[in-house]
Coordinates of C-alpha atoms in Angstrom, one line a residue:
M23 CA 32.0 0.6 0.6
N24 CA 32.1 -0.5 4.3
N25 CA 30.6 -3.7 5.8
V26 CA 27.5 -2.0 6.9
D27 CA 26.7 -1.0 3.3
V28 CA 27.4 -4.5 2.1
R29 CA 25.0 -5.9 4.7
K30 CA 22.3 -3.5 3.6
E31 CA 22.7 -4.6 0.0
F32 CA 22.1 -8.2 1.1
E33 CA 19.2 -6.9 3.2
V34 CA 17.5 -5.6 0.0
F35 CA 17.9 -9.0 -1.6
R36 CA 16.5 -10.7 1.5
R37 CA 13.5 -8.5 1.7
L38 CA 12.7 -8.8 -2.0
F39 CA 12.8 -12.6 -1.8
A40 CA 10.6 -12.4 1.3
L41 CA 8.1 -10.2 -0.6
S42 CA 8.1 -12.8 -3.4
R43 CA 7.2 -15.6 -1.1
G44 CA 4.4 -17.6 -2.6
H45 CA 5.5 -16.8 -6.1
L46 CA 9.0 -18.3 -6.1
W47 CA 7.8 -21.3 -8.2
F48 CA 8.8 -19.3 -11.2
L49 CA 12.5 -19.1 -10.2
P50 CA 13.6 -22.5 -11.5
A51 CA 11.7 -21.9 -14.8
M52 CA 13.3 -18.5 -15.2
I53 CA 16.8 -19.8 -14.4
L54 CA 16.4 -22.7 -16.8
L55 CA 15.1 -20.3 -19.6
G56 CA 18.0 -17.9 -18.9
L57 CA 20.5 -20.7 -19.1
L58 CA 19.0 -22.0 -22.4
T59 CA 19.1 -18.5 -23.8
A60 CA 22.7 -18.1 -22.9
I61 CA 23.6 -21.6 -24.2
F62 CA 22.1 -21.0 -27.6
E63 CA 23.6 -17.5 -27.9
G64 CA 27.0 -18.9 -26.7
F65 CA 26.8 -21.7 -29.3
S66 CA 26.1 -19.2 -32.1
L67 CA 29.2 -17.2 -30.9
V68 CA 31.4 -20.2 -30.6
L69 CA 30.5 -21.1 -34.2
V70 CA 32.4 -17.9 -35.2
V71 CA 35.6 -19.9 -34.7
P72 CA 34.9 -22.6 -37.3
L73 CA 33.4 -19.9 -39.5
A74 CA 36.7 -17.9 -39.3
Q75 CA 38.6 -21.1 -39.8
T76 CA 36.6 -22.0 -42.9
L77 CA 36.9 -18.5 -44.4
G78 CA 40.7 -18.6 -43.8
G79 CA 41.0 -22.1 -45.2
G80 CA 42.9 -23.5 -42.2
E81 CA 42.5 -26.3 -39.8
V82 CA 41.8 -26.2 -36.1
P83 CA 45.1 -26.8 -34.2
S84 CA 45.0 -29.9 -32.0
D85 CA 45.8 -28.0 -28.8
Q86 CA 42.9 -25.6 -29.1
G87 CA 40.5 -27.5 -27.0
Q88 CA 38.2 -30.5 -27.3
L89 CA 35.1 -28.3 -27.9
L90 CA 36.6 -26.7 -31.0
Q91 CA 37.8 -30.1 -32.3
I92 CA 34.3 -31.4 -31.9
L93 CA 32.8 -28.4 -33.7
H94 CA 35.4 -28.7 -36.5
G95 CA 34.7 -32.4 -36.8
L96 CA 31.0 -31.8 -37.2
M97 CA 31.6 -29.1 -39.8
A98 CA 34.0 -31.3 -41.6
Q99 CA 31.2 -33.7 -42.4
A100 CA 29.9 -31.1 -44.9
P101 CA 31.5 -30.8 -48.3
M102 CA 34.0 -27.9 -48.5
E103 CA 31.8 -26.1 -51.1
S104 CA 28.8 -26.0 -48.8
R105 CA 30.5 -25.8 -45.4
L106 CA 30.2 -22.1 -45.2
L107 CA 26.5 -22.3 -45.8
V108 CA 26.1 -25.1 -43.1
I109 CA 28.0 -23.0 -40.5
L110 CA 25.9 -19.9 -41.3
L111 CA 22.7 -21.9 -41.1
A112 CA 23.8 -23.4 -37.8
I113 CA 24.4 -19.8 -36.5
F114 CA 21.0 -18.7 -37.7
C115 CA 19.2 -21.7 -36.1
A116 CA 21.1 -21.0 -32.8
V117 CA 20.1 -17.4 -32.9
L118 CA 16.5 -18.3 -33.7
L119 CA 16.3 -20.8 -30.8
K120 CA 17.9 -18.2 -28.5
S121 CA 15.3 -15.6 -29.5
V122 CA 12.4 -18.0 -29.0
V123 CA 13.6 -19.1 -25.5
D124 CA 14.4 -15.4 -24.7
Y125 CA 10.8 -14.5 -25.7
A126 CA 9.5 -17.3 -23.5
N127 CA 11.6 -16.0 -20.6
M128 CA 10.3 -12.4 -21.1
V129 CA 6.7 -13.8 -21.1
V130 CA 7.3 -15.5 -17.8
L131 CA 8.8 -12.3 -16.4
V132 CA 5.9 -10.2 -17.5
I133 CA 3.4 -12.7 -16.0
V134 CA 5.2 -13.0 -12.7
Y135 CA 5.8 -9.3 -12.5
G136 CA 2.1 -8.6 -13.0
R137 CA 1.1 -11.2 -10.4
L138 CA 3.7 -10.0 -7.9
S139 CA 2.8 -6.4 -8.3
H140 CA -0.9 -7.2 -8.0
S141 CA -0.3 -9.4 -4.9
L142 CA 1.9 -6.7 -3.3
R143 CA -0.7 -4.0 -3.9
T144 CA -3.7 -6.0 -2.7
G145 CA -1.7 -7.4 0.3
L146 CA -0.6 -4.0 1.4
F147 CA -4.1 -2.5 0.9
A148 CA -5.6 -5.3 3.0
K149 CA -2.9 -4.7 5.6
I150 CA -3.8 -1.0 5.8
V151 CA -7.6 -1.6 5.8
A152 CA -7.2 -4.1 8.7
M153 CA -4.8 -1.9 10.6
P154 CA -6.2 -0.7 14.0
L155 CA -7.7 2.7 13.7
S156 CA -5.6 4.0 16.6
R157 CA -2.4 3.1 14.7
V158 CA -3.8 4.7 11.4
E159 CA -4.4 7.9 13.3
Q160 CA -0.9 7.8 14.7
E161 CA 0.7 7.4 11.3
R162 CA 2.5 10.4 9.8
S163 CA 0.1 12.2 7.5
G164 CA 0.8 11.1 3.9
R165 CA 2.8 8.0 4.7
L166 CA 0.1 5.5 3.9
L167 CA -0.9 7.3 0.8
N168 CA 2.7 7.5 -0.4
V169 CA 3.4 3.8 0.3
M170 CA 0.3 2.7 -1.7
D171 CA 0.7 5.3 -4.5
T172 CA 4.5 5.4 -5.0
E173 CA 6.6 3.1 -2.9
T174 CA 4.7 0.0 -3.9
W175 CA 5.4 0.7 -7.6
R176 CA 9.1 1.4 -6.8
T177 CA 9.3 -1.9 -4.9
T178 CA 7.8 -3.9 -7.8
D179 CA 10.4 -2.2 -10.0
A180 CA 13.0 -3.5 -7.6
L181 CA 11.6 -7.0 -8.0
N182 CA 11.8 -6.7 -11.7
I183 CA 15.4 -5.6 -11.5
L184 CA 16.1 -8.6 -9.3
F185 CA 14.7 -11.0 -11.8
A186 CA 16.7 -9.3 -14.6
M187 CA 19.8 -9.8 -12.5
I188 CA 19.1 -13.5 -12.2
T189 CA 18.8 -13.8 -15.9
S190 CA 22.0 -11.9 -16.5
L191 CA 23.9 -14.0 -14.0
S192 CA 22.7 -17.2 -15.8
T193 CA 24.2 -15.7 -19.0
L194 CA 27.4 -14.8 -17.2
L195 CA 27.9 -18.3 -16.0
V196 CA 27.5 -19.9 -19.4
F197 CA 29.7 -17.3 -21.2
A198 CA 32.4 -17.6 -18.5
G199 CA 32.4 -21.4 -19.1
L200 CA 32.7 -20.9 -22.9
L201 CA 35.6 -18.5 -22.4
L202 CA 37.4 -20.9 -20.2
V203 CA 37.0 -23.6 -22.8
L204 CA 38.4 -21.4 -25.5
S205 CA 41.3 -20.0 -23.5
W206 CA 41.7 -20.3 -19.8
R207 CA 44.7 -18.0 -19.8
L208 CA 42.8 -15.1 -21.5
T209 CA 39.8 -15.8 -19.3
L210 CA 41.8 -15.4 -16.1
L211 CA 43.3 -12.2 -17.4
A212 CA 39.8 -10.9 -18.4
L213 CA 38.3 -11.8 -15.1
L214 CA 41.1 -10.0 -13.2
C215 CA 40.4 -6.9 -15.3
L216 CA 36.7 -7.2 -14.8
A217 CA 37.2 -7.5 -11.1
V218 CA 37.9 -3.7 -10.9
I219 CA 34.3 -2.9 -12.1
P220 CA 32.3 -3.8 -8.9
P221 CA 34.4 -1.8 -6.4
L222 CA 34.5 1.1 -8.9
I223 CA 30.7 1.0 -9.2
R224 CA 30.3 0.8 -5.4
L225 CA 32.6 3.8 -5.0
L226 CA 30.5 5.9 -7.5
T227 CA 27.1 4.8 -6.1
R228 CA 27.8 4.9 -2.3
R229 CA 25.5 7.9 -1.9
L230 CA 22.5 6.2 -3.5
K231 CA 21.2 4.6 -0.3
G232 CA 21.2 7.9 1.6
L233 CA 19.5 9.6 -1.4
S234 CA 17.0 6.8 -1.5
E235 CA 16.0 7.5 2.1
T236 CA 15.9 11.3 1.4
G237 CA 13.7 10.6 -1.6
L238 CA 11.3 8.5 0.5
A239 CA 11.0 11.3 3.0
A240 CA 10.5 13.9 0.2
N241 CA 7.7 11.7 -1.4
Q242 CA 6.0 11.4 2.0
I243 CA 6.0 15.2 2.4
L244 CA 4.7 15.6 -1.1
A245 CA 1.9 13.1 -0.5
K246 CA 1.0 14.8 2.8
R247 CA 0.9 18.3 1.2
T248 CA -1.2 17.0 -1.7
W249 CA -3.7 15.2 0.6
S250 CA -3.9 18.2 3.0
T251 CA -4.4 20.7 0.2
L252 CA -7.2 18.7 -1.5
N253 CA -9.0 18.2 1.9
G254 CA -8.6 21.9 2.8
L255 CA -9.4 23.4 -0.6
R256 CA -12.5 25.3 0.8
I257 CA -10.5 26.9 3.5
I258 CA -7.7 27.7 1.1
R259 CA -10.0 29.5 -1.2
A260 CA -12.0 31.2 1.6
F261 CA -8.7 32.7 2.9
G262 CA -7.3 33.4 -0.5
R263 CA -4.2 31.3 0.0
E264 CA -4.1 29.6 -3.4
G265 CA -0.8 31.3 -4.3
F266 CA 0.8 30.4 -1.0
E267 CA -0.2 26.7 -1.4
V268 CA 1.0 26.6 -5.0
E269 CA 4.3 28.0 -4.0
H270 CA 4.8 25.5 -1.1
F271 CA 3.7 22.6 -3.3
T272 CA 6.2 23.8 -6.0
D273 CA 9.0 23.9 -3.4
T274 CA 8.1 20.4 -2.1
S275 CA 7.8 19.0 -5.6
D276 CA 11.2 20.6 -6.5
R277 CA 12.9 18.8 -3.6
V278 CA 11.5 15.5 -4.9
R279 CA 12.7 16.3 -8.4
D280 CA 16.1 17.3 -7.2
T281 CA 16.6 14.2 -5.1
F282 CA 15.5 11.8 -7.8
L283 CA 17.5 13.7 -10.4
R284 CA 20.7 13.2 -8.4
M285 CA 19.9 9.5 -8.0
A286 CA 19.3 9.1 -11.7
L287 CA 22.6 11.0 -12.5
I288 CA 24.6 8.6 -10.3
S289 CA 22.8 5.5 -11.5
T290 CA 23.3 6.3 -15.1
T291 CA 27.1 6.6 -14.7
T292 CA 27.4 2.8 -14.2
R293 CA 26.6 1.8 -17.8
P294 CA 29.2 4.1 -19.6
I295 CA 31.8 3.3 -17.0
A296 CA 31.3 -0.5 -17.4
E297 CA 31.2 -0.2 -21.2
V298 CA 34.4 1.8 -21.4
T299 CA 36.1 -0.6 -19.0
I300 CA 35.1 -3.7 -20.9
T301 CA 36.0 -2.2 -24.2
G302 CA 39.5 -1.4 -22.8
I303 CA 39.8 -5.0 -21.6
I304 CA 39.0 -6.2 -25.1
A305 CA 41.5 -3.9 -26.6
L306 CA 44.1 -5.0 -24.1
L307 CA 43.6 -8.6 -24.9
A308 CA 43.9 -7.9 -28.6
L309 CA 47.2 -6.1 -28.0
L310 CA 48.5 -9.0 -25.9
F311 CA 47.6 -11.5 -28.5
D312 CA 50.2 -14.2 -29.1
P313 CA 49.6 -16.3 -32.2
T314 CA 51.8 -19.0 -30.8
Q315 CA 49.5 -19.5 -27.8
I316 CA 46.1 -19.1 -29.5
A317 CA 44.9 -19.3 -33.1
V318 CA 43.4 -16.2 -34.7
P319 CA 39.9 -17.8 -35.2
T320 CA 39.9 -18.8 -31.5
L321 CA 40.8 -15.3 -30.5
V322 CA 38.0 -13.9 -32.7
G323 CA 35.5 -16.2 -31.1
F324 CA 36.8 -15.4 -27.6
L325 CA 36.5 -11.6 -28.2
A326 CA 33.1 -12.0 -29.7
I327 CA 31.8 -13.8 -26.6
L328 CA 33.6 -11.3 -24.4
Y329 CA 31.9 -8.5 -26.3
R330 CA 28.5 -10.1 -25.9
L331 CA 29.3 -10.4 -22.3
Q332 CA 29.6 -6.7 -22.0
P333 CA 25.9 -5.7 -21.9
R334 CA 25.3 -8.4 -19.2
V335 CA 28.1 -7.0 -17.0
M336 CA 26.8 -3.5 -17.6
A337 CA 23.2 -4.6 -16.8
L338 CA 24.4 -6.1 -13.5
A339 CA 26.4 -3.0 -12.6
S340 CA 23.4 -0.8 -13.5
S341 CA 21.0 -3.1 -11.6
Q342 CA 23.1 -2.9 -8.5
A343 CA 22.9 0.9 -8.5
Q344 CA 19.2 0.9 -9.2
L345 CA 18.5 -1.5 -6.3
L346 CA 20.5 0.8 -4.0
S347 CA 18.4 3.8 -5.2
L348 CA 15.2 1.7 -4.3
Y349 CA 16.5 0.6 -0.9
A350 CA 14.3 2.9 1.2
S351 CA 11.2 2.0 -0.8
V352 CA 11.8 -1.8 -0.4
V353 CA 12.4 -1.3 3.3
E354 CA 9.3 0.8 3.7
V355 CA 7.0 -1.6 1.9
S356 CA 8.6 -4.6 3.6
D357 CA 8.2 -3.2 7.0
M358 CA 4.6 -2.3 6.3
M359 CA 3.8 -5.9 5.1
A360 CA 5.6 -7.4 8.1
S361 CA 3.9 -5.2 10.6
P362 CA 2.2 -7.2 13.4
P363 CA -1.6 -7.6 12.8
D364 CA -4.3 -6.3 15.0
K365 CA -4.3 -8.6 18.1
K366 CA -8.1 -9.0 17.5
Q367 CA -7.3 -10.6 14.1
I368 CA -5.1 -13.3 15.6
M369 CA -7.3 -14.0 18.6
P370 CA -9.6 -17.1 18.3
P371 CA -13.0 -16.1 16.9
G372 CA -15.4 -14.8 19.6
K373 CA -19.0 -15.7 20.1
T374 CA -21.4 -14.7 17.3
F375 CA -23.6 -11.7 18.3
I376 CA -27.2 -12.3 17.3
G377 CA -28.8 -9.3 18.9
L378 CA -29.1 -7.3 22.1
R379 CA -31.6 -9.0 24.4
H380 CA -31.4 -7.1 27.7
K381 CA -28.8 -4.3 28.2
L382 CA -25.5 -2.8 27.4
C383 CA -23.2 -1.9 30.4
F384 CA -20.0 0.1 30.9
A385 CA -18.5 -1.1 34.2
Q386 CA -15.8 1.2 35.6
V387 CA -14.2 1.7 32.1
T388 CA -11.1 3.8 31.9
Y389 CA -9.2 4.8 28.8
T390 CA -6.2 7.2 28.3
Y391 CA -4.8 8.3 25.0
G392 CA -1.0 7.9 24.6
E393 CA 0.8 10.3 26.9
A394 CA -2.2 12.4 27.9
D395 CA -2.2 13.9 31.3
R396 CA -5.6 12.6 32.3
P397 CA -7.9 9.8 31.1
A398 CA -10.4 10.5 28.3
L399 CA -12.8 8.3 30.1
N400 CA -12.3 7.8 33.8
N401 CA -14.0 4.9 35.8
A402 CA -17.2 5.4 33.7
S403 CA -20.2 3.1 34.6
F404 CA -23.6 3.2 33.1
T405 CA -26.3 0.9 31.8
I406 CA -28.3 1.2 28.6
P407 CA -31.4 -1.0 28.5
R408 CA -32.5 -2.5 25.3
G409 CA -35.2 -0.6 23.3
T410 CA -34.5 2.8 24.8
V411 CA -33.4 6.1 23.3
V412 CA -30.4 7.3 25.2
A413 CA -28.6 10.7 24.9
I414 CA -25.0 11.0 25.9
I415 CA -24.2 14.7 26.3
G416 CA -21.4 16.8 27.6
P417 CA -19.0 19.6 26.7
S418 CA -16.2 19.2 24.2
G419 CA -13.6 16.8 25.5
A420 CA -16.0 15.2 28.0
G421 CA -15.3 11.7 26.6
K422 CA -18.3 11.2 24.3
S423 CA -16.3 10.1 21.2
T424 CA -14.2 7.8 23.4
V425 CA -17.4 6.0 24.6
L426 CA -18.4 5.4 21.0
D427 CA -14.9 4.2 19.9
L428 CA -14.9 1.7 22.8
L429 CA -18.5 0.6 22.0
L430 CA -17.6 0.0 18.4
G431 CA -14.4 -1.9 19.3
F432 CA -12.1 0.6 17.8
L433 CA -10.5 0.9 21.2
D434 CA -10.2 -1.5 24.1
P435 CA -10.7 -0.5 27.8
Q436 CA -7.5 -0.3 29.7
Y437 CA -9.4 -0.8 32.9
G438 CA -12.9 -2.0 33.5
E439 CA -15.2 -3.9 31.1
I440 CA -17.9 -3.4 28.5
R441 CA -20.7 -6.1 28.8
V442 CA -23.4 -7.0 26.4
D443 CA -26.2 -9.0 28.0
D444 CA -23.7 -9.9 30.8
Q445 CA -21.1 -11.1 28.3
P446 CA -17.8 -9.3 27.9
L447 CA -17.6 -7.4 24.6
S448 CA -14.1 -8.7 24.2
E449 CA -15.4 -12.2 23.9
I450 CA -17.8 -11.3 21.1
D451 CA -16.9 -11.7 17.4
Q452 CA -16.2 -8.1 16.3
G453 CA -17.6 -8.6 12.8
S454 CA -21.0 -9.9 14.0
W455 CA -21.1 -7.2 16.7
R456 CA -20.6 -4.3 14.2
A457 CA -23.0 -5.9 11.7
R458 CA -25.8 -5.3 14.2
I459 CA -24.8 -1.6 14.7
G460 CA -25.7 1.4 12.5
V461 CA -23.5 4.5 12.9
V462 CA -24.0 8.0 11.7
G463 CA -21.1 10.4 12.4
Q464 CA -21.1 14.1 12.8
D465 CA -19.1 14.4 9.5
P466 CA -20.5 11.4 7.6
Y467 CA -18.4 10.1 4.7
I468 CA -20.3 9.9 1.5
F469 CA -18.8 7.8 -1.4
D470 CA -18.4 9.2 -4.9
D471 CA -21.3 7.1 -6.1
S472 CA -25.0 7.2 -6.6
V473 CA -27.5 7.9 -3.8
Q474 CA -28.8 4.4 -4.1
A475 CA -25.3 2.9 -3.8
N476 CA -24.5 5.0 -0.7
I477 CA -27.6 3.8 1.1
R478 CA -27.2 0.2 0.0
Y479 CA -23.6 0.3 1.4
G480 CA -25.3 -0.2 4.8
R481 CA -26.8 -3.5 3.6
P482 CA -25.6 -4.9 0.2
D483 CA -28.6 -7.2 0.0
A484 CA -31.2 -4.5 0.6
S485 CA -33.9 -4.3 -2.0
D486 CA -35.0 -1.1 -3.8
A487 CA -38.0 -1.0 -1.5
D488 CA -35.8 -1.2 1.6
I489 CA -33.7 1.7 0.3
V490 CA -36.8 3.9 -0.3
E491 CA -38.2 3.0 3.1
A492 CA -34.9 3.9 4.8
A493 CA -34.8 7.2 2.8
R494 CA -38.4 8.0 4.0
L495 CA -37.4 7.3 7.6
A496 CA -34.4 9.7 7.2
C497 CA -36.7 12.4 5.7
I498 CA -34.7 12.5 2.5
H499 CA -36.9 10.6 0.0
Q500 CA -38.6 13.7 -1.4
F501 CA -35.3 15.4 -2.0
I502 CA -33.9 12.4 -3.7
D503 CA -37.0 12.0 -5.9
E504 CA -36.5 15.6 -7.1
L505 CA -32.9 15.0 -8.2
P506 CA -32.2 14.8 -12.0
Q507 CA -31.6 11.0 -11.9
G508 CA -33.4 10.3 -8.6
Y509 CA -31.7 7.5 -6.7
D510 CA -29.2 7.1 -9.5
T511 CA -27.8 10.6 -9.1
I512 CA -24.0 10.8 -8.4
V513 CA -23.4 12.9 -5.3
G514 CA -19.6 13.4 -5.7
D515 CA -16.7 12.6 -3.4
R516 CA -17.7 13.2 0.2
G517 CA -21.1 14.2 -1.1
T518 CA -19.9 17.6 -2.4
Q519 CA -23.0 17.8 -4.7
I520 CA -25.4 18.0 -1.8
S521 CA -25.7 20.1 1.4
G522 CA -24.4 19.2 4.9
G523 CA -27.9 18.4 6.2
Q524 CA -28.6 16.2 3.2
R525 CA -25.4 14.3 3.7
Q526 CA -26.4 13.6 7.3
R527 CA -29.8 12.4 6.3
L528 CA -28.3 10.2 3.5
A529 CA -25.9 8.7 6.1
L530 CA -28.9 8.2 8.4
A531 CA -30.7 6.3 5.7
R532 CA -27.5 4.2 5.2
A533 CA -27.6 3.3 8.9
L534 CA -31.3 2.6 9.0
V535 CA -31.3 0.3 6.0
R536 CA -29.2 -2.1 8.1
Q537 CA -32.1 -2.5 10.5
P538 CA -29.6 -2.5 13.3
D539 CA -30.1 -3.6 16.9
I540 CA -28.2 -0.5 18.1
L541 CA -28.3 2.8 16.2
V542 CA -25.6 5.3 17.1
L543 CA -25.9 9.0 16.1
D544 CA -22.8 11.0 16.8
E545 CA -23.7 14.6 16.4
A546 CA -25.7 13.3 13.4
T547 CA -28.3 16.1 13.4
N548 CA -26.1 19.1 14.0
A549 CA -26.5 20.3 10.4
L550 CA -30.3 20.0 10.4
D551 CA -32.8 22.7 11.2
I552 CA -34.8 22.4 14.4
E553 CA -38.0 21.2 12.7
T554 CA -36.3 18.5 10.6
E555 CA -34.4 17.4 13.7
R556 CA -37.6 17.0 15.6
V557 CA -39.2 15.0 12.8
I558 CA -36.2 12.7 12.6
H559 CA -36.2 12.2 16.4
E560 CA -39.9 11.3 16.3
T561 CA -39.1 8.9 13.5
L562 CA -36.4 7.4 15.6
R563 CA -38.8 7.0 18.5
R564 CA -41.1 4.9 16.2
F565 CA -38.1 3.1 14.7
S566 CA -36.6 2.2 18.1
G567 CA -39.3 -0.1 19.4
E568 CA -37.2 -3.1 20.4
R569 CA -34.0 -1.4 19.1
T570 CA -31.7 0.8 21.0
V571 CA -30.8 4.3 19.9
I572 CA -27.8 6.1 21.3
I573 CA -27.6 9.9 20.5
V574 CA -24.3 11.7 21.2
S575 CA -24.7 15.4 21.1
H576 CA -23.8 18.7 22.6
R577 CA -27.2 20.1 21.7
L578 CA -30.0 19.7 24.2
T579 CA -32.9 20.0 21.8
M580 CA -33.5 16.2 22.0
I581 CA -33.7 16.0 25.8
D582 CA -37.5 15.8 25.8
M583 CA -37.5 12.9 23.3
V584 CA -35.2 10.5 25.0
D585 CA -35.7 7.9 27.8
Q586 CA -32.3 8.4 29.4
V587 CA -29.6 11.0 29.6
I588 CA -25.9 10.2 30.5
V589 CA -24.0 13.4 31.2
L590 CA -20.2 13.3 30.9
D591 CA -17.7 15.9 32.1
Q592 CA -13.9 15.5 31.9
G593 CA -14.2 11.8 31.3
R594 CA -16.5 11.1 34.2
V595 CA -20.2 10.2 34.3
V596 CA -21.6 13.1 36.4
E597 CA -25.3 12.4 35.9
D598 CA -27.3 9.4 34.6
G599 CA -31.1 9.0 34.6
A600 CA -34.4 10.1 33.0
P601 CA -34.3 13.7 31.7
E602 CA -37.2 14.8 33.9
A603 CA -35.6 13.5 37.0
L604 CA -32.2 15.1 36.2
L605 CA -33.7 18.4 35.4
A606 CA -35.6 18.4 38.7
T607 CA -32.4 18.2 40.7
D608 CA -30.9 21.5 39.5
G609 CA -27.6 19.6 38.7
F610 CA -25.2 19.5 35.8
L611 CA -27.8 18.9 33.2
T612 CA -29.9 21.8 34.4
R613 CA -27.0 24.1 34.2
L614 CA -26.2 22.9 30.7
R615 CA -29.8 23.5 29.6
R616 CA -29.8 27.0 31.2
L617 CA -26.6 27.9 29.3
H618 CA -28.1 26.4 26.1
E619 CA -31.3 28.5 26.5
V620 CA -29.2 31.7 27.1
S621 CA -27.1 31.1 24.0
T622 CA -30.1 30.5 21.8
V623 CA -31.9 33.7 22.8
S624 CA -28.8 35.9 22.8
P625 CA -28.5 38.3 19.9

C-alpha cells in the first residue's frame, strides 16, 4: 500500500473523530472499561499458570518472573487440599468481573452509538433543509436522498467499527504487557510473526477504497432512478414503459449488488487469514519450546493469552478492511456536514419585518443563472403599491419565476436592489419577511396528511374557525365538507386523492390562513375552470383590502380584475401600468390578449 493510501486511512479516522465532536466525552470511559475488561480477562488467563503448576504438583521456578512468584505466593496461602478450588474460584471471579465490565462497556457503546447516529442524521437533515435552494437544485439528482437514506447509516457503522477498534486496542495493550511479563523472548518472537499480518491485509484489501467510491456512485444512481420512477409513475404507465423501467432498475440494482458483493468478499478474507496466521504462530512457538528456558505451566499460560489475543487481532484486521470499504460514505457525509452554510445564516440578524406599509420596489434588478447566455431578469424596475392586486404576465421564460424567487429571498440580485418601504430587502430578517408572505405555486405541494393539517401548515396556531374561513375564501369548504371524514380526511402524498384544481384551492386556503401582508399566486389558478377562477379572484379582491396580491400567470383572464399589470419579455419589463391604459396603447399586452382570444376561439 503506497503513502497516498496510508494518508487516506488516517483521513478516515480524522473525519470520524470530527463527526464525533461533541460526543467524545465517552472515550475515556470506554477506554477505561476496555482496559478493565482486558485486565480481568488477562488475570483469569495468567491464573492458568498456577493452576497448571498445582495440577502438576511442582513449584514456580525462581527465574520465571515476579508476577508468577506473587501469584504462587498468594495461592500458597491456601492449604494444598483446597488450593485447586481457590484457583478455580479466582478464575471464575475474574471471568465474572470481566463479563460485568464488558457488559457495561457494551451498554456505553450502544448509548453512544444511538446518540451519535441520531445527532448525525438530524444534523445532516438540518444542513440539507437550510441549504440554499439554488444549491439544492444544482445537486445531482438522488445524491441528497442517498446521503440521508444510505450513506448516513454506513457512516454510523464506521463510527461503531472505530469504537470497537479502540476497545480491541485496549485489550491488545494489556495482553501484550502480560505476555512480556511471562516471557519477553517468546513475546518478541510472536510480535515479529504478527507483524506480517497488517501488510498482508493491506495487500489483500487495497482495492476496497476504489470499490467504496464505486459503491457510492452506484447507490446514488439507484436512489436517482428510484426517485425519478416514483415521481414519473403516471407518465410511465401512460406510455406503457413499466417493463423498461423495471429492466433498468434491475440493472442498476445489480450493479450495486455486484459492487458490495466484491467488497464483502474482500473484507471477509481478513478474518480467516489472520486466524490461520496466528494459529501457525502458536504452533511455531510450541515447536520451539525449550523447557530449560521456560517452564511448561508458564508456556501454557503464554499460549492461552496468545490464543485469546487472536480474536482481537482478527477484529482489528477485519475492522481495517471494513473502514476502507466505508471510506467513500464517510467522506461523503463528512463533506456534506462541513459544507459552508448559506451566507444569510451567518450574517447578523436583519431588521424584523412587521408589515408592508407603502410599497415594494424592484430597482434595476438583474439576475443570471449559472452559465446562461442572457440574464433571466435584466435591469428590471417596477413598483407595487401596498393594497393593490398586481398581475405579472409574460410568455414562458420571460422571468416571472425569477421575480418570485428574488422576492422570496431564494435568490439575491446580482445587480440592482429590492426595496421594501425604502429599506433594502437584504437588510430585513428573512424569517420575519417570509412569515408575512403567503405563496401558492402552480404545482402546490400537498403533504400526506389531513386536509386540516395541510391548511394549518400555513399557521400552526390557527383555530378550527380560522381554517374553515380560509377554506371558504378558497372556495373549497363545500368540497371538504362532503369528504368521508371532512377536514380529517387524508389526501395522500402530494394530494393524490384529490384533483388538481382541489389541490390548488387547498394550497390557496393554506396561504390565506396565514393572513399574509403579501399573497403570491404563481400560476395558482391554472387548473381551475373559468367560473371558479373568477369567484376566487373576486374573493381575492375582497381579501386584499390593505393587503397586496401578486398574481403570476400566462393567462389573461384576470386582466379586468387587477389594478396593475407588469408585462415581462425575455427578462425585461416591457410594460407596466393599469390594464385599461396598457390595452389602450395597442402594445405588448394588447398583442398578448389578441393572441389569447384567438387561441380560445380556435377549434
